[in-house]
Structure formats: C-alpha cells, structure tokens
Amino acid sequence: MYDFEFVKPSTIAEATKALAGDGAQALSGGQTLLPTMKQRLAAPGTLVSLNGIAEMKGVCKGDGGLHIGAATPHAVVAKEAAAHYPALAALANGIGDPAVRNRGTLGGSVANNDPAACYPSAVLASGATVVTNKRKIAADDYFQGMFTTALEEGEFITEIAFPIPQKAAYVKFNQPASRFALTGVFVAKYADGVRVAVTGASNDGVFRWKEAEAALSKDFSAAALSGLTVDSSDFIHDLHGTPAYRGNLVKVLTARAVAAA
Amino acid sequence: MPKDHGIGASVKRREDIRFLTGQGRYTADIDLHKQTYAYFARSEMAHAKINKIDTKAAAAMPGVIAIMTGEDFVGMGGNPAGWYIPSRDGAAMKEPKRPVLAHGKVRHVGDAYAIVVAETLEQAKDAAAAIEVDFTELPAIVNMAEAVANSANRVHDEIDNNVCFDWGWIEDNRAAVDAAFAKAPHVTTLELVNNRLVPNAMEPRASIGDYDAGTGDYKLYTTSQNPHLTRLLISAFVMGIPENKLTVIAPDVGGGFGSKIYHYGEEAAVLAASKAIRRPVKWVAERSESFLTDAHGRDHVTRIQLALEKDGTFLALRTETMANVGAYLSNFSTATPTFLHGTLMAGPYKTPLVYVNVKAVFTNTAPVDAYRGAGRPEATYSIERIVDLAADELGIDKVEIRRKNLLTPDMFPYTSPVGLVYDVGNYQATLDKLIELGDLAGFEKRAAASKAKGKLRGLGLSTWIEACGIAPSHLVGQLGARVGLYDAATVRVNATGTISVMTGAHSHGQGHETVFAQIVAERLGIAESAVEIVHGDTSKIPFGMGSYGSRSLAVAGSAMVNAVDKIIAKGKKIAAHMLEAAEGDIEFADGKFSVAGTDKAKTFGEVAFSAYVPHNYPLETLEPGLDETSFYDPANFTYPAGAYACEVEVDPATGHVEIASFTCADDFGNVMNPMIVAGQVHGGVGQGIGQAMLENTTYDANGQLLSASYMDYAMPRAEDVPFYTVDHSCNTPCTHNPLGVKGCGEAGAIGSPPAVVNAVVDALQRGGYKHVTHIDMPVSPSRVWSAING
Ligand SMILES: Cc1cc2nc3c(=O)[nH]c(=O)nc-3n(C[C@H](O)[C@H](O)[C@H](O)COP(=O)(O)OP(=O)(O)OC[C@H]3O[C@@H](n4cnc5c(N)ncnc54)[C@H](O)[C@@H]3O)c2cc1C
C-alpha cells in the first residue's frame, strides 16, 4: 500500500468539498478498495471516509419507498429492511461473510458496479433512484457497463430509494471461489409490471431481461418463462462457466425467483 | 469409561490453546535486532531470456541496503531433486540446475530474479519496481502434450523434448501385461486428468536469515516441515555452509500439506543477503506469492486400462501418465509420480499384472511436488474411477466388483505386482463396516426422497490402500532416493523427573505435542504434563527427516518409543543398585521400579534423581545421567487402508452438487488418540472434496496463472462439506513397528476424490444421462451441467 492522507467529514457538504480535491477518493466499507490498495493497484492521494456522515446512514420508509443511506452496511440492511422489503434484506444477508457485511456498504457496492455484485440487480429490478450529492439518477440510467456508472468526478451516492414491490425475490447462484454471483436474478412485481434484473452473466454488467418482464407482467408464474430464450452471445466466459451455462442459469434462476417471490 | 489419558485416549490438543489464543509463534512473528526486509522481484512472464537486469536506479532508492540477482549466485550449487529416476531405456534423469535466483532465463510466472533488501518492506517493494529488466519473451510451454511434441520450444535449452524421464514400472512385466490385454474378454479404457492444486497452507512461507559475523554462524528461521533436510540441502548442495555452522529453526508452522517439505531459493537468498549486509533479513510471502511459487500438487494426465473377465475379475492393468513437474525439479518431484504412485497401482486388489508408464514433463509453470497424499491420491483416483467404469460397462454392482477383487486376509504378507510387500490388512472388514455405517441398504429410499425434490442422488465408493510411514532406507536407496528416511528421538529425563523429548518429526498442525506426550507418559507411568515435546530446531534435535508421508508416528514415534525403552533399561540398572537387587529381578510398571515378588520399589522420579545426583550409584559400571537417543529405520512401509462412501445430490438444472453424506471406515492400525485421528480424516476428506469439486489451478496459453487468488481459486468451506461419519475400529496393527501404527494424515485426501466423482457419475447414470461416463475434477457446477447437456 502506498501512503495516503485520510479525512473523515461528518456532513455531505464537507465530503463534497473533500472529494473535489485532486487525487481524492471515497472510502466506504473498504472491502473492495482496500485490497486493491494493498496490491498497489490503486493509489489515491486522499481517502475521504464516508462512514462518519450520519445523514448517509440508516433505513427508513419515505415517499420514494424504502430509503437507504449509502453508507449503511449490508448487515444493517439485512436487519432493518427485513420488515419492509424482505427480498432486499435477504440479498444483503447473502453478501460475503459477516465481516464483509459489517463493513461493506450499499453505496460502495453500487458505486463499484462489479459485474458479479448482488445489489445492482436489486437497484435495477426495483427501478430505484440513486441519489447523489448532486442529483437523482434513475436506475435505468445509472448502470453503464461493468465497473461503469453515471457517477461523475467528485460525485458520490448519498442514498438509494427503492420502490417497494408487491412481490420480489433474489436468487443467487454462487461463483464457487469468490461466492459473488456466478449469476443472480432479481425479480420484482409492481402494480404496473414486473422487472427482472440479471447480474453476473453479461460482459455489460447488470441488465434487464425484457422478454421475461413482458411475459411475467402478463402471467406471473414460472411457466410463463418456458418458451423464452436468453441471448448469451455477450455473456461472460471464465473459469467458472461458459456463456451458454450462464444463459441457462438466467432462465433457471428467474423461474426460481418467480416461484420464491 | 473410555480412557482419559495415555495411549488410546482422546486427549485434547495441548498446542491448540496457544494457537487459538493468538500465542503461537510463527516465523513472521519473530523480529530480530537490526532486522531488514526482503522483497523478491519476480517474473511476470512465463518464459523469457534475461538480457540484462539493471539495479542501479533501484539501489539508489531510499532505504535500500542491497540488491542481489541471479549473477550473485552463479557460484553456488543448485537445489537438487531428492530421487534419481532413470528412464526405461536406461537414459539418465534430466536434472537442470535450479539456481537460488533465476539466471539466464526466467521459467515461470513468479520465478524470482532479484532479492531487494531495505530498511522497510515498502522501500524494498518500491525499489523492486524500479529494477530495470531487459527480457526477451519466449513462447510459453504450458500443455504437456505440446511440450513433448515440440522440441524447438524448451524450458531448459539442454533438454530437447522437455521430458525429465520416461519411467516404466516394472519394465520387465510390460510384455506379460500387454499379452494379458491382448486376450482379455473385456477391456475398459479411461482418460482422466488429476487436477493441479495450490497447497494453500494457512501460513504463507516466510524465512529470516541471520548471519553472525563474530562466529561465522548462520541461523535460518523458516516455515519448514523438516528443518534437518533443509539444513542438509543448503549445506551439502546449495551454499556449502558447513552443517555445524548452520542452524535451521522451524517454529510454529501453520500447515504445509507438503509444500513446506522442500527447500526453496528464498531461504538461501536471505542467508546470503544476511551475510552480505551483516544484518538479519526477513521475508514473508504474500498470498499471491504463495499461489505463484509454492510447489503445486498433482497435475497428471493419464490413460488407464483395465482388463477383466466378463464376471468382473481383474486380469491386468496398465497406465500411461504424463506428470507435470513444472519449470524446475522440486526436491520430491521425481519420487512423487513414480515410487509414490506407480508402486500403488495394484491398490487393494488381486490384479496379477500391472504396468505403469510415467513421463515427467517440464513446463513453464510453478514446480509441482508432493501434496497431501503425494502420488497415492493419483493412483487411487485412477484405479477407483476405472473400477467403477468397468462395473458399469459389465453391469456389475459396485460393491460386488470390489469384493470379488479385494485381497483377502489370508493373502498377507502380499507381494504386489508393482513391488510392494503389504504386511497386513483386512479389506473386507472395512468394506463391511462401511456398508453398515453408511447404511448402503437404505440408499434407494434416500434416492427416492431426493427425486421427489427434483434432485438426482448418487452413491460413490472408494476402496483404497496407501503406503506411508516413509520409508525403509535400504529399499528407497535401491529405488533412487538420495537420502535415508529413518528418524530420530532423544528422550531426556531431567533431574527432577520431568522429560524433554526431542523429535525429528515436525508438527505443523498435526498434534504431535499432545500424542507424543501421551505415549511417553503412558510408557513411563508418569503424568503427561511432565512431558515436553521439542521439535523444529536443528540445534536441539539429534537429527530428523521431518513430517510428511504420514510418517511421524510410525517412524519418529518408533524412535521415541525405542529411546524410552533404553531409558527404562538404564533405569532398571540404577534401581537394582538402589534396591540392592539383581538387575534381572527389577520390574518396571506404572512408573515404579520394583523387585519382583517384593514390595521394595523406587519411583521413576527417585531413579531419575539418582541418575543426576549419583551419591548412591554404580559409577564404576554405569555413567550418570538419564538421556537416550534412538534412530529408527522402518523395516517396511506401513499400509493404511479403508473404504469410503460418498452420497451426492445433483441439481440437474444447474449442475450443482451437494455432498449429502460421507462415510469412512479406515484401518490405521493401533490408534493413539481417536479424536486427533478423526480430525485428520475430516481434514483429509475435506481436502479431497476440495480437489474433487472445487480446486482448479489453471494457466492460460501464455503461462499466466488464471486462478491466482481466492476470487478464482475455490477452496472448500464449511458449507461444502457434510458432517462426516468416520470409524477406525477395523484395526490390523502394523506388524513391524513397536506401536503397531500405520499413519492417518493423508488417508482422507487419498481415498475421497474418487468417491465423490464416482457418486456424481452414478447420480447422472441413474438419472438417465447414460452418456456421462466421466467428468474431470473439479466436478464444478458448469462441468456437470455441460456433461449433462453435452
Ligand atoms: C470476501 C468478500 C466477499 C464479497 N462477497 C460479495 C457478494 O457475495 N456479493 C456482492 O455483491 N459483493 C460482495 N463483496 C463486495 C462487498 O459487497 C463490498 O462491500 C462492495 O463491493 C464495496 O462496498 P464498500 O462499502 O466496501 O466500498 P469501498 O471498498 O469502500 O469502495 C468501493 C469503490 O466505491 C467507491 N465508493 C465507495 N462509496 C461510495 C459512494 N457512496 N459513492 C460513490 N463512490 C463510492 C470507492 O471510492 C471505491 O472505488 C464481497 C467482498 C469481499 C471482500
């Protein structure tokens, strides 16, 4: 790890100022950032910890549905979202191990947009709103390919608002080594239709499986999916699975998510 | 009431208290006065010619004390292979020099070409990054078949087809084996891969070199399973430091699984650097270095054939194996695929004719060497897979085909067609035990329950033997070993009656400190708390060959028992004098020397005291003191055996495999501590499940390690393994060592992988996927799904 400066602001305004500086980078749970720094693959000049900002923490119901502060650790989401949005709480409870869940945060995960991360699928399937220190971004506009988002220089996530669905479930198939999602599917049924978001499968990161959404919006049952095909031509090919295998998982897991919702 | 102490008691592991409370003292915990830090510059290319290494700019960086490169070590020897294996045409084994630091070429990703020593680790790293290298990249040789076929591409310029040796065992039997195949009623053929494994000891390797300029003595603290062998290799082969000037200390060591048997270049480099700068030099591997540079395990590609009668009687077996040795020969790399593998290819069966061919092949990958089980898992996997496949082809039940061919108790001692003499065993007994414990009769009912959940249930068996307790020196000498494989112990009775046992075995998680104390205490009739086990320091221990090959109890334990017997014999002489009786009348039992038929007695403590305060002592005929050493060379290998059953549930939609149950019936001979034995089996089976289902070391065509971190290298976790049922009641004690013990450290890793794969194939066969006759390890979800849909 290279040397760096460390600051810990206590308000969003202070953090905005700190992150405007040259070479400044946000630090939340550090579960992704610190290992990269230890390997000398990242060398921020200043780490701006977002963990001391009270207004960025916690879970509460509001106009936009369930509002979760970006600096809220997965373990807290698992506990506090359970009564309001059980599928989201269950997703949080399935991330990593207790140490990761107690440090890693919603904001860090969604900002990082790892193609195998769990949260992005919930954000996209819920049609959530990503709130930053500068603006509000609709989930459909936020995710822009693996490790790529709509966030600009100096911009950071402060909160995410999740509309609460009538029914939802997340089914994750573990990658055997990392236990991230080899493929994961989040299905959410709203009054105006069903949204299906897939993580872990595509070279483009999280995406919506629109054919399934259309079919499920008409008939919310696993059987409704039987005739559909998944275009796996741009899916990930790695040690753990071929595109065809991931394509199969998308179908199987979507059906299981519908059954579980 | 089960015993609560002594031999056979499940005494809790005394060492665990310090390990679990963070008070273990590992090499990385040791900090010496004026210590410096080393970092190794390592090749990012798999294969390249070194044109120039310019360290000038790096040497001028802050805090840098010294930089040494391969040039600085050209005068030193190479790190040798411990076994000489000639080819079947008589050609000599190809033994390229393995230098301390790469010279001329780098031959695998991670190959170290420079050591940088600085005041801090960060400074050493910064300087390493500033070394300017001029390398010409060469095509990487990764695939063994291509390595052998393409003589233009050479890992070592002087070895034209990258073959280290082409070994036949037993070459004289080849024609007879081929003849049996030619007229056999049925031949089953299988091609399989024994996957490459990264050892993943919890503690990464670490070494501290400490040269004392005043005395000229060198001290090496290092993560070793056998400090004496490391000393011997550094002294006699690599650096030429006289053994009396070199102390090797392996303090607490956090697992090895074979990878810490060997001497590595880093150890010599920190010693040389310490001498050059006259300060201690410390190096601790990062996990990524462990992935790239610890000697890997297994990596065989095998074609195996079994000839049978239509009724399933085995007639002959033959195999052709390519064994990857990586870029350089690690110390046991030539023995592992040959004498620890080929000699086991008869397994527990009566197969009258067996022939084994092994080609060892150099590639631009990390060196490959012994890993928990070492050769025997490779043999067991090949045999047990083909037995199952043959049974399927002939429509014979998997239990019956085994029972029909297993050796029977009346056949011992049994000389196998591949040159081992099994002293004792009862393979039917462990198979019967397995059938009972694993409730094999209830399988169909469980399969129906699985089916109701949409899962396919399968049952996989493995009946295995292994040869451990390594090894009779005269025999291994004939077979090409360059060392003896005895072990040694000193039992030192202190003046107050407490005992220090200096053993040549090295405990790196096995529990020696507990078990050895149980044995000594029981034999001497004293409290276990009065016995201290000392290991891991060449300045304290008479000699030793270390711990691997499930040898500690069978070999070092035997030396310890013999030394205790010498203590008792001398104690009788002292007691006879004290009790004014004839030596022949003295009996020793329960910690007391007594005159037979009388109530006259002296306690062990009184006799010990007299040995050190010899006021009333036969000084004319007997030296004072009570301190005995014994060297023990085993008469034969020991032959643990067992029968394993694995049940799996396969989800055909995703290929996911869950292990529903795993049952082991083992014969380890006499058991000293059942809890520790069960723990060894649990760990071994866990590792076997890891190999069978998860662990997959993959290099790409450029020789880059793709599975170079835990993000891609899948280790078994608690949720991947079931609650095991283990039994070791079917004992046939070893016939040739004083404790009647065989060894249990590797058994689980040897017997389990084929049970898992057999179970998965069985599940798919029963599920109607008749085209699936084999899946290579690891049987990952994607492979299972692809096999189903392939
Ligand atoms: C062992 C292990 C297992 C894991 N398993 C899973 C899993 O199963 N599923 C899964 O989804 N994830 C998994 N993770 C990742 C985990 O969820 C991380 O916590 C997450 O990816 C990053 O969150 P963090 O708070 O630690 O972010 P950090 O590491 O602190 O930051 C990550 C990146 O995001 C930036 N950043 C942080 N916060 C913000 C913000 N509020 N706004 C803008 N940018 C920000 C940082 O600058 C950095 O670039 C695992 C991690 C580990 C170590």
PDB file of N, CA and C in Angstrom, chain A residues 1-2 38-40 114 173-180 182 238-242 244-245 248-249 252-253 256, chain B residues 122 125-126 288 651 653-656 694 696 698 706-707 710-717 719-720 781-782 785:
ATOM      1  N   MET A   1       0.850  -1.189   0.000  1.00  0.00           N
ATOM      2  CA  MET A   1       0.000   0.000   0.000  1.00  0.00           C
ATOM      3  C   MET A   1       0.887   1.239   0.000  1.00  0.00           C
ATOM      4  N   TYR A   2       0.525   2.202  -0.823  1.00  0.00           N
ATOM      5  CA  TYR A   2       1.261   3.459  -0.813  1.00  0.00           C
ATOM      6  C   TYR A   2       0.677   4.382   0.264  1.00  0.00           C
ATOM      7  N   LYS A  38      -3.846  -2.439  -1.222  1.00  0.00           N
ATOM      8  CA  LYS A  38      -2.787  -3.306  -0.684  1.00  0.00           C
ATOM      9  C   LYS A  38      -1.969  -3.926  -1.812  1.00  0.00           C
ATOM     10  N   GLN A  39      -2.636  -4.236  -2.891  1.00  0.00           N
ATOM     11  CA  GLN A  39      -1.915  -4.804  -4.038  1.00  0.00           C
ATOM     12  C   GLN A  39      -1.254  -3.725  -4.883  1.00  0.00           C
ATOM     13  N   ARG A  40      -1.323  -2.498  -4.429  1.00  0.00           N
ATOM     14  CA  ARG A  40      -0.739  -1.350  -5.126  1.00  0.00           C
ATOM     15  C   ARG A  40      -1.382  -1.130  -6.503  1.00  0.00           C
ATOM     16  N   ASP A 114     -19.535  -3.879  -9.674  1.00  0.00           N
ATOM     17  CA  ASP A 114     -18.885  -5.128 -10.088  1.00  0.00           C
ATOM     18  C   ASP A 114     -19.914  -5.935 -10.885  1.00  0.00           C
ATOM     19  N   PHE A 173     -26.770 -17.683  -7.649  1.00  0.00           N
ATOM     20  CA  PHE A 173     -26.002 -18.927  -7.771  1.00  0.00           C
ATOM     21  C   PHE A 173     -24.548 -18.549  -7.544  1.00  0.00           C
ATOM     22  N   ASN A 174     -23.976 -19.110  -6.487  1.00  0.00           N
ATOM     23  CA  ASN A 174     -22.634 -18.680  -6.083  1.00  0.00           C
ATOM     24  C   ASN A 174     -21.550 -19.073  -7.077  1.00  0.00           C
ATOM     25  N   GLN A 175     -20.665 -18.139  -7.368  1.00  0.00           N
ATOM     26  CA  GLN A 175     -19.420 -18.495  -8.037  1.00  0.00           C
ATOM     27  C   GLN A 175     -18.622 -19.285  -7.000  1.00  0.00           C
ATOM     28  N   PRO A 176     -18.101 -20.471  -7.376  1.00  0.00           N
ATOM     29  CA  PRO A 176     -17.556 -21.350  -6.341  1.00  0.00           C
ATOM     30  C   PRO A 176     -16.392 -20.768  -5.542  1.00  0.00           C
ATOM     31  N   ALA A 177     -15.598 -19.897  -6.144  1.00  0.00           N
ATOM     32  CA  ALA A 177     -14.447 -19.362  -5.414  1.00  0.00           C
ATOM     33  C   ALA A 177     -14.815 -18.105  -4.638  1.00  0.00           C
ATOM     34  N   SER A 178     -15.253 -17.073  -5.320  1.00  0.00           N
ATOM     35  CA  SER A 178     -15.475 -15.783  -4.663  1.00  0.00           C
ATOM     36  C   SER A 178     -16.791 -15.743  -3.905  1.00  0.00           C
ATOM     37  N   ARG A 179     -17.705 -16.576  -4.286  1.00  0.00           N
ATOM     38  CA  ARG A 179     -19.079 -16.609  -3.759  1.00  0.00           C
ATOM     39  C   ARG A 179     -19.823 -15.306  -4.049  1.00  0.00           C
ATOM     40  N   PHE A 180     -19.336 -14.508  -4.968  1.00  0.00           N
ATOM     41  CA  PHE A 180     -20.172 -13.478  -5.585  1.00  0.00           C
ATOM     42  C   PHE A 180     -21.180 -14.236  -6.447  1.00  0.00           C
ATOM     43  N   LEU A 182     -22.298 -15.987  -9.527  1.00  0.00           N
ATOM     44  CA  LEU A 182     -21.906 -16.512 -10.840  1.00  0.00           C
ATOM     45  C   LEU A 182     -22.971 -16.034 -11.822  1.00  0.00           C
ATOM     46  N   ASP A 238     -15.538 -17.471 -18.319  1.00  0.00           N
ATOM     47  CA  ASP A 238     -14.384 -17.527 -17.423  1.00  0.00           C
ATOM     48  C   ASP A 238     -14.219 -18.951 -16.911  1.00  0.00           C
ATOM     49  N   LEU A 239     -13.353 -19.113 -15.907  1.00  0.00           N
ATOM     50  CA  LEU A 239     -13.071 -20.439 -15.357  1.00  0.00           C
ATOM     51  C   LEU A 239     -14.323 -21.117 -14.823  1.00  0.00           C
ATOM     52  N   HIS A 240     -15.315 -20.327 -14.475  1.00  0.00           N
ATOM     53  CA  HIS A 240     -16.448 -20.871 -13.731  1.00  0.00           C
ATOM     54  C   HIS A 240     -17.676 -21.155 -14.574  1.00  0.00           C
ATOM     55  N   GLY A 241     -17.638 -20.716 -15.814  1.00  0.00           N
ATOM     56  CA  GLY A 241     -18.789 -21.019 -16.645  1.00  0.00           C
ATOM     57  C   GLY A 241     -18.692 -20.408 -18.034  1.00  0.00           C
ATOM     58  N   THR A 242     -19.321 -21.069 -18.953  1.00  0.00           N
ATOM     59  CA  THR A 242     -19.383 -20.583 -20.332  1.00  0.00           C
ATOM     60  C   THR A 242     -20.584 -19.644 -20.464  1.00  0.00           C
ATOM     61  N   ALA A 244     -23.025 -20.133 -22.445  1.00  0.00           N
ATOM     62  CA  ALA A 244     -24.214 -21.000 -22.515  1.00  0.00           C
ATOM     63  C   ALA A 244     -24.663 -21.411 -21.117  1.00  0.00           C
ATOM     64  N   TYR A 245     -23.691 -21.741 -20.262  1.00  0.00           N
ATOM     65  CA  TYR A 245     -24.034 -22.123 -18.897  1.00  0.00           C
ATOM     66  C   TYR A 245     -24.716 -20.966 -18.170  1.00  0.00           C
ATOM     67  N   ASN A 248     -28.233 -20.525 -19.336  1.00  0.00           N
ATOM     68  CA  ASN A 248     -29.131 -21.483 -18.690  1.00  0.00           C
ATOM     69  C   ASN A 248     -29.480 -21.029 -17.282  1.00  0.00           C
ATOM     70  N   LEU A 249     -28.445 -20.549 -16.552  1.00  0.00           N
ATOM     71  CA  LEU A 249     -28.710 -20.106 -15.180  1.00  0.00           C
ATOM     72  C   LEU A 249     -29.716 -18.955 -15.147  1.00  0.00           C
ATOM     73  N   VAL A 252     -33.110 -20.576 -15.385  1.00  0.00           N
ATOM     74  CA  VAL A 252     -33.448 -21.393 -14.204  1.00  0.00           C
ATOM     75  C   VAL A 252     -33.663 -20.508 -12.983  1.00  0.00           C
ATOM     76  N   LEU A 253     -32.774 -19.548 -12.790  1.00  0.00           N
ATOM     77  CA  LEU A 253     -32.861 -18.720 -11.588  1.00  0.00           C
ATOM     78  C   LEU A 253     -34.059 -17.771 -11.646  1.00  0.00           C
ATOM     79  N   ARG A 256     -36.938 -19.745 -10.612  1.00  0.00           N
ATOM     80  CA  ARG A 256     -36.905 -19.994  -9.165  1.00  0.00           C
ATOM     81  C   ARG A 256     -37.249 -18.723  -8.382  1.00  0.00           C
TER      82      ARG A 256
ATOM     83  N   GLU B 122       8.101  -1.630   2.496  1.00  0.00           N
ATOM     84  CA  GLU B 122       7.605  -0.738   1.446  1.00  0.00           C
ATOM     85  C   GLU B 122       8.761  -0.218   0.599  1.00  0.00           C
ATOM     86  N   LYS B 125       9.858  -2.919  -1.717  1.00  0.00           N
ATOM     87  CA  LYS B 125       8.908  -3.066  -2.827  1.00  0.00           C
ATOM     88  C   LYS B 125       9.098  -1.961  -3.855  1.00  0.00           C
ATOM     89  N   ASP B 126       9.235  -0.726  -3.355  1.00  0.00           N
ATOM     90  CA  ASP B 126       9.435   0.398  -4.277  1.00  0.00           C
ATOM     91  C   ASP B 126      10.675   0.161  -5.131  1.00  0.00           C
ATOM     92  N   SER B 288      -0.376 -13.854  -2.803  1.00  0.00           N
ATOM     93  CA  SER B 288      -0.199 -14.005  -4.260  1.00  0.00           C
ATOM     94  C   SER B 288       1.104 -14.729  -4.580  1.00  0.00           C
ATOM     95  N   ASP B 651     -28.297 -31.235  -8.735  1.00  0.00           N
ATOM     96  CA  ASP B 651     -29.400 -30.456  -9.294  1.00  0.00           C
ATOM     97  C   ASP B 651     -29.178 -30.417 -10.804  1.00  0.00           C
ATOM     98  N   ALA B 653     -30.649 -29.052 -13.169  1.00  0.00           N
ATOM     99  CA  ALA B 653     -30.910 -27.788 -13.871  1.00  0.00           C
ATOM    100  C   ALA B 653     -29.704 -26.860 -13.831  1.00  0.00           C
ATOM    101  N   THR B 654     -28.913 -26.947 -12.760  1.00  0.00           N
ATOM    102  CA  THR B 654     -27.765 -26.041 -12.615  1.00  0.00           C
ATOM    103  C   THR B 654     -26.437 -26.775 -12.570  1.00  0.00           C
ATOM    104  N   GLY B 655     -26.471 -28.088 -12.390  1.00  0.00           N
ATOM    105  CA  GLY B 655     -25.230 -28.849 -12.230  1.00  0.00           C
ATOM    106  C   GLY B 655     -24.650 -28.777 -10.832  1.00  0.00           C
ATOM    107  N   HIS B 656     -25.352 -28.135  -9.944  1.00  0.00           N
ATOM    108  CA  HIS B 656     -24.837 -28.009  -8.577  1.00  0.00           C
ATOM    109  C   HIS B 656     -24.835 -29.365  -7.865  1.00  0.00           C
ATOM    110  N   LEU B 694     -13.875 -28.463  -6.280  1.00  0.00           N
ATOM    111  CA  LEU B 694     -13.684 -27.015  -6.287  1.00  0.00           C
ATOM    112  C   LEU B 694     -12.354 -26.520  -6.859  1.00  0.00           C
ATOM    113  N   ASN B 696      -9.105 -25.703  -8.788  1.00  0.00           N
ATOM    114  CA  ASN B 696      -8.807 -25.779 -10.207  1.00  0.00           C
ATOM    115  C   ASN B 696      -7.711 -24.779 -10.523  1.00  0.00           C
ATOM    116  N   THR B 698      -5.425 -23.159 -13.013  1.00  0.00           N
ATOM    117  CA  THR B 698      -5.432 -23.048 -14.471  1.00  0.00           C
ATOM    118  C   THR B 698      -4.448 -22.000 -14.956  1.00  0.00           C
ATOM    119  N   LEU B 706      -4.378 -18.212 -14.067  1.00  0.00           N
ATOM    120  CA  LEU B 706      -5.697 -17.566 -14.033  1.00  0.00           C
ATOM    121  C   LEU B 706      -6.326 -17.649 -12.650  1.00  0.00           C
ATOM    122  N   SER B 707      -6.069 -18.745 -11.974  1.00  0.00           N
ATOM    123  CA  SER B 707      -6.658 -18.932 -10.642  1.00  0.00           C
ATOM    124  C   SER B 707      -5.630 -18.526  -9.599  1.00  0.00           C
ATOM    125  N   TYR B 710      -8.080 -16.047  -4.294  1.00  0.00           N
ATOM    126  CA  TYR B 710      -9.306 -16.711  -3.830  1.00  0.00           C
ATOM    127  C   TYR B 710     -10.550 -16.207  -4.566  1.00  0.00           C
ATOM    128  N   MET B 711     -10.403 -15.189  -5.396  1.00  0.00           N
ATOM    129  CA  MET B 711     -11.530 -14.787  -6.232  1.00  0.00           C
ATOM    130  C   MET B 711     -11.820 -15.862  -7.276  1.00  0.00           C
ATOM    131  N   ASP B 712     -10.780 -16.602  -7.666  1.00  0.00           N
ATOM    132  CA  ASP B 712     -10.976 -17.608  -8.709  1.00  0.00           C
ATOM    133  C   ASP B 712     -10.555 -19.011  -8.303  1.00  0.00           C
ATOM    134  N   TYR B 713      -9.763 -19.137  -7.248  1.00  0.00           N
ATOM    135  CA  TYR B 713      -9.358 -20.454  -6.775  1.00  0.00           C
ATOM    136  C   TYR B 713     -10.308 -20.845  -5.645  1.00  0.00           C
ATOM    137  N   ALA B 714     -11.113 -21.847  -5.897  1.00  0.00           N
ATOM    138  CA  ALA B 714     -12.172 -22.196  -4.945  1.00  0.00           C
ATOM    139  C   ALA B 714     -11.656 -23.170  -3.892  1.00  0.00           C
ATOM    140  N   MET B 715     -11.684 -22.721  -2.657  1.00  0.00           N
ATOM    141  CA  MET B 715     -11.313 -23.581  -1.533  1.00  0.00           C
ATOM    142  C   MET B 715     -12.590 -24.146  -0.905  1.00  0.00           C
ATOM    143  N   PRO B 716     -12.503 -25.361  -0.363  1.00  0.00           N
ATOM    144  CA  PRO B 716     -13.682 -25.882   0.333  1.00  0.00           C
ATOM    145  C   PRO B 716     -13.971 -25.069   1.591  1.00  0.00           C
ATOM    146  N   ARG B 717     -15.243 -24.818   1.828  1.00  0.00           N
ATOM    147  CA  ARG B 717     -15.653 -24.114   3.042  1.00  0.00           C
ATOM    148  C   ARG B 717     -16.576 -25.029   3.837  1.00  0.00           C
ATOM    149  N   GLU B 719     -19.582 -24.972   4.457  1.00  0.00           N
ATOM    150  CA  GLU B 719     -20.875 -25.308   3.856  1.00  0.00           C
ATOM    151  C   GLU B 719     -20.733 -26.328   2.727  1.00  0.00           C
ATOM    152  N   ASP B 720     -19.505 -26.575   2.269  1.00  0.00           N
ATOM    153  CA  ASP B 720     -19.305 -27.515   1.160  1.00  0.00           C
ATOM    154  C   ASP B 720     -19.130 -28.954   1.627  1.00  0.00           C
ATOM    155  N   PRO B 781     -20.144 -27.021 -10.939  1.00  0.00           N
ATOM    156  CA  PRO B 781     -21.496 -26.981 -11.499  1.00  0.00           C
ATOM    157  C   PRO B 781     -21.485 -26.854 -13.018  1.00  0.00           C
ATOM    158  N   SER B 782     -20.619 -26.001 -13.550  1.00  0.00           N
ATOM    159  CA  SER B 782     -20.662 -25.800 -15.006  1.00  0.00           C
ATOM    160  C   SER B 782     -20.213 -27.065 -15.737  1.00  0.00           C
ATOM    161  N   TRP B 785     -23.143 -29.554 -15.541  1.00  0.00           N
ATOM    162  CA  TRP B 785     -24.217 -29.148 -16.445  1.00  0.00           C
ATOM    163  C   TRP B 785     -23.808 -29.406 -17.900  1.00  0.00           C
TER     164      TRP B 785
END
